[in-house]
Coordinates of C-alpha atoms in Angstrom, one line a residue:
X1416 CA 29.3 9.5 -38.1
X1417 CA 27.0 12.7 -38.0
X1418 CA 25.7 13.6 -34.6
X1419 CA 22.1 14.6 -34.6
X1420 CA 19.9 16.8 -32.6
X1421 CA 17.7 14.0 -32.0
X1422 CA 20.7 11.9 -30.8
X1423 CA 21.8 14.6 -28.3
X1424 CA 19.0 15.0 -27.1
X1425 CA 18.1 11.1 -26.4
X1426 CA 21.3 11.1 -24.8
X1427 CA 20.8 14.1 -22.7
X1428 CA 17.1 13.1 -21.3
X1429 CA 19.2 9.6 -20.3
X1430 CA 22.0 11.1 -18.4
X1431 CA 20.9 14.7 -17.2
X1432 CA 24.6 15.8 -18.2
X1433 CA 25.0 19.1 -20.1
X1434 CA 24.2 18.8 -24.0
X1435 CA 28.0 20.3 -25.4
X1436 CA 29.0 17.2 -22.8
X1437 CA 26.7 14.6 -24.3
X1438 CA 27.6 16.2 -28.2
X1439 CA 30.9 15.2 -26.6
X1440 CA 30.3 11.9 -25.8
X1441 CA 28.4 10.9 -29.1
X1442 CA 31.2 12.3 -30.8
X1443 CA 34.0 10.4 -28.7
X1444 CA 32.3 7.1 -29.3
X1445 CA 30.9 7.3 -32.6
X1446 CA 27.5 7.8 -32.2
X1447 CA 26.9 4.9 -30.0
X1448 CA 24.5 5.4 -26.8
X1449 CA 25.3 3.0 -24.6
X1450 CA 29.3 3.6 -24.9
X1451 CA 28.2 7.4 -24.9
X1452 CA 26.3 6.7 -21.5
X1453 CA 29.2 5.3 -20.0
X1454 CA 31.5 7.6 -21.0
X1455 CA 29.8 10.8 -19.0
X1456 CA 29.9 8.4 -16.0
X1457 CA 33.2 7.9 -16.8
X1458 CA 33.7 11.5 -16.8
X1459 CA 31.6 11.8 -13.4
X1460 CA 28.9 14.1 -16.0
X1461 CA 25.9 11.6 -15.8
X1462 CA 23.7 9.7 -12.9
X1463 CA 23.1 7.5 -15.9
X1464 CA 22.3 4.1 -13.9
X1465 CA 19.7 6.4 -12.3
X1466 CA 17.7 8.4 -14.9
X1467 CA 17.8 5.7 -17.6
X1468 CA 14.3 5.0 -17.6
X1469 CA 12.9 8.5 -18.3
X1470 CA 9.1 8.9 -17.3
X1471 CA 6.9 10.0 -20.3
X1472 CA 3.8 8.4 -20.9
X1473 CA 0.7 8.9 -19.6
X1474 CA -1.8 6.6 -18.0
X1475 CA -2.6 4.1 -15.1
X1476 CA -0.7 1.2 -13.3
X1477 CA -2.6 -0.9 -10.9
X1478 CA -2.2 -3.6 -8.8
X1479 CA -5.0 -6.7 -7.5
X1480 CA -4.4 -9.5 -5.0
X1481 CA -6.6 -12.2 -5.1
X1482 CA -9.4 -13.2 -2.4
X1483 CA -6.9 -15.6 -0.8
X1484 CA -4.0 -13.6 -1.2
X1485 CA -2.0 -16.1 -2.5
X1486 CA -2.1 -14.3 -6.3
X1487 CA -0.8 -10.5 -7.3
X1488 CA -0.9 -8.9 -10.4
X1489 CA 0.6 -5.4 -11.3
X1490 CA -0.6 -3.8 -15.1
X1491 CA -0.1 -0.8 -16.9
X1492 CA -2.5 0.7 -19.3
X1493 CA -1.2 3.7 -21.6
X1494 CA -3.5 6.5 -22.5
X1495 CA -2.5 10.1 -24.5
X1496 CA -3.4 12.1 -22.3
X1497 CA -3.2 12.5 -18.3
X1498 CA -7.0 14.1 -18.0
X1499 CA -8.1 10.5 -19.6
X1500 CA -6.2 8.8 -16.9
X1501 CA -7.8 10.7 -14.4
X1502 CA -11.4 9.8 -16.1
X1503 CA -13.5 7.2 -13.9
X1504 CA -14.1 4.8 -16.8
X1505 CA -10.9 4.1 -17.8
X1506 CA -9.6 3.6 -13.9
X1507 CA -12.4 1.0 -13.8
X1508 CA -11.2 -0.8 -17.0
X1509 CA -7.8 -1.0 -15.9
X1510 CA -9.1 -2.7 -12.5
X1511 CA -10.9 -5.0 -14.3
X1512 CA -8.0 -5.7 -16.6
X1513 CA -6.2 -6.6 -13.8
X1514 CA -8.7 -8.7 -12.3
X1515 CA -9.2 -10.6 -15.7
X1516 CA -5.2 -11.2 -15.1
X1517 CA -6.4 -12.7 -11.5
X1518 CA -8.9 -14.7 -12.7
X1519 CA -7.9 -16.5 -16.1
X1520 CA -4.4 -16.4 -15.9
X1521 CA -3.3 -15.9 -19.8
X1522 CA 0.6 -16.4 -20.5
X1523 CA 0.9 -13.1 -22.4
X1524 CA -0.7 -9.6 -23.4
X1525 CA -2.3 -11.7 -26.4
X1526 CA -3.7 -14.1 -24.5
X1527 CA -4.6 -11.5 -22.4
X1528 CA -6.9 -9.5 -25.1
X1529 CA -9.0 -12.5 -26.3
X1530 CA -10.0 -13.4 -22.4
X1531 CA -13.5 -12.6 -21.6
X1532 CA -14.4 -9.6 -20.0
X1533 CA -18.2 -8.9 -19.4
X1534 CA -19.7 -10.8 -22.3
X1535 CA -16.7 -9.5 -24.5
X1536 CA -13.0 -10.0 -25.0
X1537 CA -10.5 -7.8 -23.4
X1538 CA -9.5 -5.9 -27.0
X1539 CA -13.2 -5.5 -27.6
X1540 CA -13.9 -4.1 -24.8
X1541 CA -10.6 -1.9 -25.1
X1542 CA -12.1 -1.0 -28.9
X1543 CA -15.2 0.2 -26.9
X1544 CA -13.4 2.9 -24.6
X1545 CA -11.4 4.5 -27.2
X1546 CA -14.1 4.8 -29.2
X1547 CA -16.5 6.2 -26.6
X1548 CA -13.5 8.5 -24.9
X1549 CA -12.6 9.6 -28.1
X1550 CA -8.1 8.8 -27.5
X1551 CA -5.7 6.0 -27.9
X1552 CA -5.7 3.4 -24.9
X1553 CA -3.0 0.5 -24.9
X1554 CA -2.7 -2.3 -22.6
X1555 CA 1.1 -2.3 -22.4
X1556 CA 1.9 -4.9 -19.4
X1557 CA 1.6 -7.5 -17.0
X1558 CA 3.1 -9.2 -14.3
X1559 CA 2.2 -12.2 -11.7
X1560 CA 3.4 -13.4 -8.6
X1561 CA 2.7 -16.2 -6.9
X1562 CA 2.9 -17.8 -3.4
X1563 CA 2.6 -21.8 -1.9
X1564 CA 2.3 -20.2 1.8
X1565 CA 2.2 -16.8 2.9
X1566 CA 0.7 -13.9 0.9
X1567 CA 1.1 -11.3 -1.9
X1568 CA 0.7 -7.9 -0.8
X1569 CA 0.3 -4.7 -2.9
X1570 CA 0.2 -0.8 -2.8
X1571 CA -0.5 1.8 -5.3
X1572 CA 1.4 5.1 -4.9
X1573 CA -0.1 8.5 -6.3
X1574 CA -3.5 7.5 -7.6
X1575 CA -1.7 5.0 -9.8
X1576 CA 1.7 6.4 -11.2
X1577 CA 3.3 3.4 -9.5
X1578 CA 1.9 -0.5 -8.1
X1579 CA 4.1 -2.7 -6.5
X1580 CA 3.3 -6.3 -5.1
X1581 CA 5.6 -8.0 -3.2
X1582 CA 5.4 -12.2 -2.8
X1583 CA 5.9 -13.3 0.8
X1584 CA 7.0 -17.2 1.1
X1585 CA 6.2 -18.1 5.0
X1586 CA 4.3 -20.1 7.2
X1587 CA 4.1 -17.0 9.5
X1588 CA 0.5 -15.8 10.8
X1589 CA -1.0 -13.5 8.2
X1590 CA -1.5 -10.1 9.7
X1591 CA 1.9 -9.8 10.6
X1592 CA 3.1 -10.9 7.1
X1593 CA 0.6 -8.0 5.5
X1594 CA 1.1 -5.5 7.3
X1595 CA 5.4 -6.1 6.8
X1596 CA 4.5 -6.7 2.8
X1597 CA 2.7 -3.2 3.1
X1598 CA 5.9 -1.6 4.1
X1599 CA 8.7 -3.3 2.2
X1600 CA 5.4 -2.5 -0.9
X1601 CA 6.1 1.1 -0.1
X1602 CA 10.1 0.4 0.1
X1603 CA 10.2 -0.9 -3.7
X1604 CA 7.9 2.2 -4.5
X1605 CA 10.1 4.7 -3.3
X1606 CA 14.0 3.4 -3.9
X1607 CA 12.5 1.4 -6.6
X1608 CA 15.6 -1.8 -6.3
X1609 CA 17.0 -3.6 -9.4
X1610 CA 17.5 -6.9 -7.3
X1611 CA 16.2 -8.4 -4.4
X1612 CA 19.5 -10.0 -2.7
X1613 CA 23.1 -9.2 -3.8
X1614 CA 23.1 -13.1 -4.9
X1615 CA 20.2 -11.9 -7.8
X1616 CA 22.9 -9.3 -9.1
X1617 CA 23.9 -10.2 -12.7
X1618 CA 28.0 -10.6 -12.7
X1619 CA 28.0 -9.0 -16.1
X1620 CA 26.3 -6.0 -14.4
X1621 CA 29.1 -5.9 -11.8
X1622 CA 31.9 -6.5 -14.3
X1623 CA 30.5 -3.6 -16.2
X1624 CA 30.0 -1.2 -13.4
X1625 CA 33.5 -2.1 -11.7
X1626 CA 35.2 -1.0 -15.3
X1627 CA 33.2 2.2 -15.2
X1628 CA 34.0 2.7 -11.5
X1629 CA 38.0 2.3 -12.3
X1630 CA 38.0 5.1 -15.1
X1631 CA 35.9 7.2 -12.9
X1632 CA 38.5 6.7 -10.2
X1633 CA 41.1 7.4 -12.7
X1634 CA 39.8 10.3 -14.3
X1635 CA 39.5 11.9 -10.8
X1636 CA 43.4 11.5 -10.1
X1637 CA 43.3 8.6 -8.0
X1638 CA 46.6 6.7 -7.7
X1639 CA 46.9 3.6 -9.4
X1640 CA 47.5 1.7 -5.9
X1641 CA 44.5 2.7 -3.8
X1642 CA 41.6 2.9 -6.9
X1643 CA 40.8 -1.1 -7.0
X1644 CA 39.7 -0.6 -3.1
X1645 CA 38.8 2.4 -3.3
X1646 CA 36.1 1.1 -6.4
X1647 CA 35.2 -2.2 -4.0
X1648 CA 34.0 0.4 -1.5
X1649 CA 32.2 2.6 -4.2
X1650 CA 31.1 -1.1 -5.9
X1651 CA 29.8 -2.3 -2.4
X1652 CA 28.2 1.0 -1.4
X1653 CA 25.7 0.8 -5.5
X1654 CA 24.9 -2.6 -4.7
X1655 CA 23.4 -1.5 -1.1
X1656 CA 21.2 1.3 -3.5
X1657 CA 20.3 -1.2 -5.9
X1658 CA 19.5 -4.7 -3.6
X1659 CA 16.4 -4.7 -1.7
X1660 CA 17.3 -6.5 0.8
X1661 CA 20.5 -4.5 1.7
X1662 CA 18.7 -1.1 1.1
X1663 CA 18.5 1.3 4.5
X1664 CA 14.7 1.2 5.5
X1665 CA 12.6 3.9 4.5
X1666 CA 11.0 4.0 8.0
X1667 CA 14.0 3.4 9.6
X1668 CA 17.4 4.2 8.1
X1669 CA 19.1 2.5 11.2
X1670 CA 18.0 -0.9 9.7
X1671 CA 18.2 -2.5 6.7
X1672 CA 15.5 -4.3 4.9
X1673 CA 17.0 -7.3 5.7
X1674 CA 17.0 -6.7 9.2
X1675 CA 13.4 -5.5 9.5
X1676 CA 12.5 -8.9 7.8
X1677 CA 14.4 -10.9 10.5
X1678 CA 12.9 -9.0 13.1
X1679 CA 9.4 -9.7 11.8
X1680 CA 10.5 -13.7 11.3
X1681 CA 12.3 -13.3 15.1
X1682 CA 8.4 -12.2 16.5
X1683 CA 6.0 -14.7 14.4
X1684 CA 8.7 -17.6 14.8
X1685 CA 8.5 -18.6 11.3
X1686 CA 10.7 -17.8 8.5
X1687 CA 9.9 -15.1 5.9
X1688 CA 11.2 -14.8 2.6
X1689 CA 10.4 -12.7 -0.4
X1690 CA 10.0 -14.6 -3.1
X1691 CA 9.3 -12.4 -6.0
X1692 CA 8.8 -8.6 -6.5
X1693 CA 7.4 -5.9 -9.7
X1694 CA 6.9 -2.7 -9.6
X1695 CA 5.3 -0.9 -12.7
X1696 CA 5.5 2.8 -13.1
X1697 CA 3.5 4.5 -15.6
X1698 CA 5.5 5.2 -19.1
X1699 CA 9.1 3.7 -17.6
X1700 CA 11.1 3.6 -20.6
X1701 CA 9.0 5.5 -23.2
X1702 CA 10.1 8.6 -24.2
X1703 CA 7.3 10.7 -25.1
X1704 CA 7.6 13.6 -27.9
X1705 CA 8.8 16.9 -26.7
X1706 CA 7.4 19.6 -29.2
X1707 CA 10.4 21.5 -30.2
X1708 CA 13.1 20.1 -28.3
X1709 CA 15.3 18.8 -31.0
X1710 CA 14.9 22.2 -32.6
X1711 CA 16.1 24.4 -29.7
X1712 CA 19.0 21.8 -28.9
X1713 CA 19.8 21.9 -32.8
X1714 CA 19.6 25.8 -32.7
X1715 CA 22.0 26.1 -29.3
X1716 CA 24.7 24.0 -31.0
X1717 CA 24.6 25.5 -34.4
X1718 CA 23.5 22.1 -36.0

């Protein structure tokens, strides 16, 4: 199979490893990315697991808790451009997106468009903006959480590049249960977890990630004898980095975000548990065009 530019360069944004490396890698596994991926982790060339989702697209995510805080709602609306994201109008449309999420509750972005917003539907009202600001708007996503008793707390990070909410199950007085939301909010923002327990982890994720970490250990030298607990270790140590609830605190790195949980339970006298957690950040897993790139990548490799 020919190896492109184009492909060594998707693969290079995804894994941060050198481009002869990725040409490599395409080349070793036939022009397939995902075994490509794991081959430069293999190889210990990529923080693959870590830079998959490359940040590209420009726009606004934004999170709304209804009046009785028993409802969140995180959404993203794309734009072209970063000075329309910054524009006043468009911040206040995607607010009252998301509080059209709040309020009618539609099952999908389709539902979503027809609801009524100010006399019109959602899409007409989108129609509106991009006609008046003059550049391509999409509503790209939404996501709910719900709670029987507790609260839904959120927090938007740097004007809007990243909402969280976080759904908090307990019977626990309701300051308390904010103002802990607030920080494990902030948590998901910053070490931005794939799971929220070690019991939420998909086997076939550990499977797959215990094979990698066994040719990684290989590749290194490692005797035969000591790699499978040496891997446990290294296996144990990525689901801590990936697991909310086993994460060090961001306030604290003595405790865990489990622990800070129990201590908040241990002081109210109720149990707390998180039911359900989304974090949006703006353009996660769209690659936006880089003018050129392919060409200087093509011309460096003589391709």
């Amino acid at each position: 199979m020919e190896i492109t530019a184009s492909m060594v360069k998707e693969l290079r944004e995804k894994t941060n490893a050198g481009m002869m490396d990725c040409k490599k890698a395409l080349k070793e596994t036939d022009g397939d990315m995902e075994k490509a991926i794991d081959f430069l982790r293999e190889k210990g060339l990529s923080q693959a697991a870590k830079k998959a989702d490359r940040i590209a697209a420009e726009g606004l995510t934004t999170a709304v808790i209804s009046e009785d805080e028993k409802t969140g709602v995180v959404v993203e609306v794309n734009s072209e451009t970063d000075f329309v994201a910054k524009n006043p109008e468009f911040k206040a449309f995607v607010s009252d997106v998301a509080k059209t999420v709040v309020e009618k509750n539609p099952s999908d972005l389709e539902a979503l468009k027809v609801a009524e917003l100010n006399g019109k539907t959602v899409q007409e009202v989108l129609t509106d903006k991009i006609a008046k600001i003059g550049e391509n708007m999409s509503i790209r996503r939404f996501a709910e959480e719900k709670v029987n008793s507790g609260v839904v707390v959120g927090y938007i990070h740097g004007g809007g590049k990243i909402s969280v909410i976080v759904a908090l199950e307990s019977e626990g007085e309701k300051e308390a249960l904010e103002v802990l939301g607030k920080d494990i909010a902030m948590q998901v923002a910053a070490m931005n977890p794939k799971y929220i327990s070690t019991d939420d982890v998909d086997q076939e994720f550990i499977a797959h990630e215990r094979e990698v970490l066994i040719a990684q250990a290989l590749n290194e030298g490692k005797p035969q004898n000591i790699v499978e607990k040496m891997v446990e270790g290294r296996l144990q140590k990525e689901l801590k980095e990936v697991c909310l609830l086993e994460q060090a605190f961001v306030k604290d790195a003595d405790l865990t975000v489990k622990k800070v949980i129990a201590n908040t339970a241990a002081k109210i006298g109720k149990d707390i548990k998180i039911s359900g957690v989304q974090r949006f950040e703006v353009g996660e897993g769209i690659e936006k065009k880089s003018e050129n790139f392919a060409d200087e990548v093509a011309k460096q490799m003589g391709l």
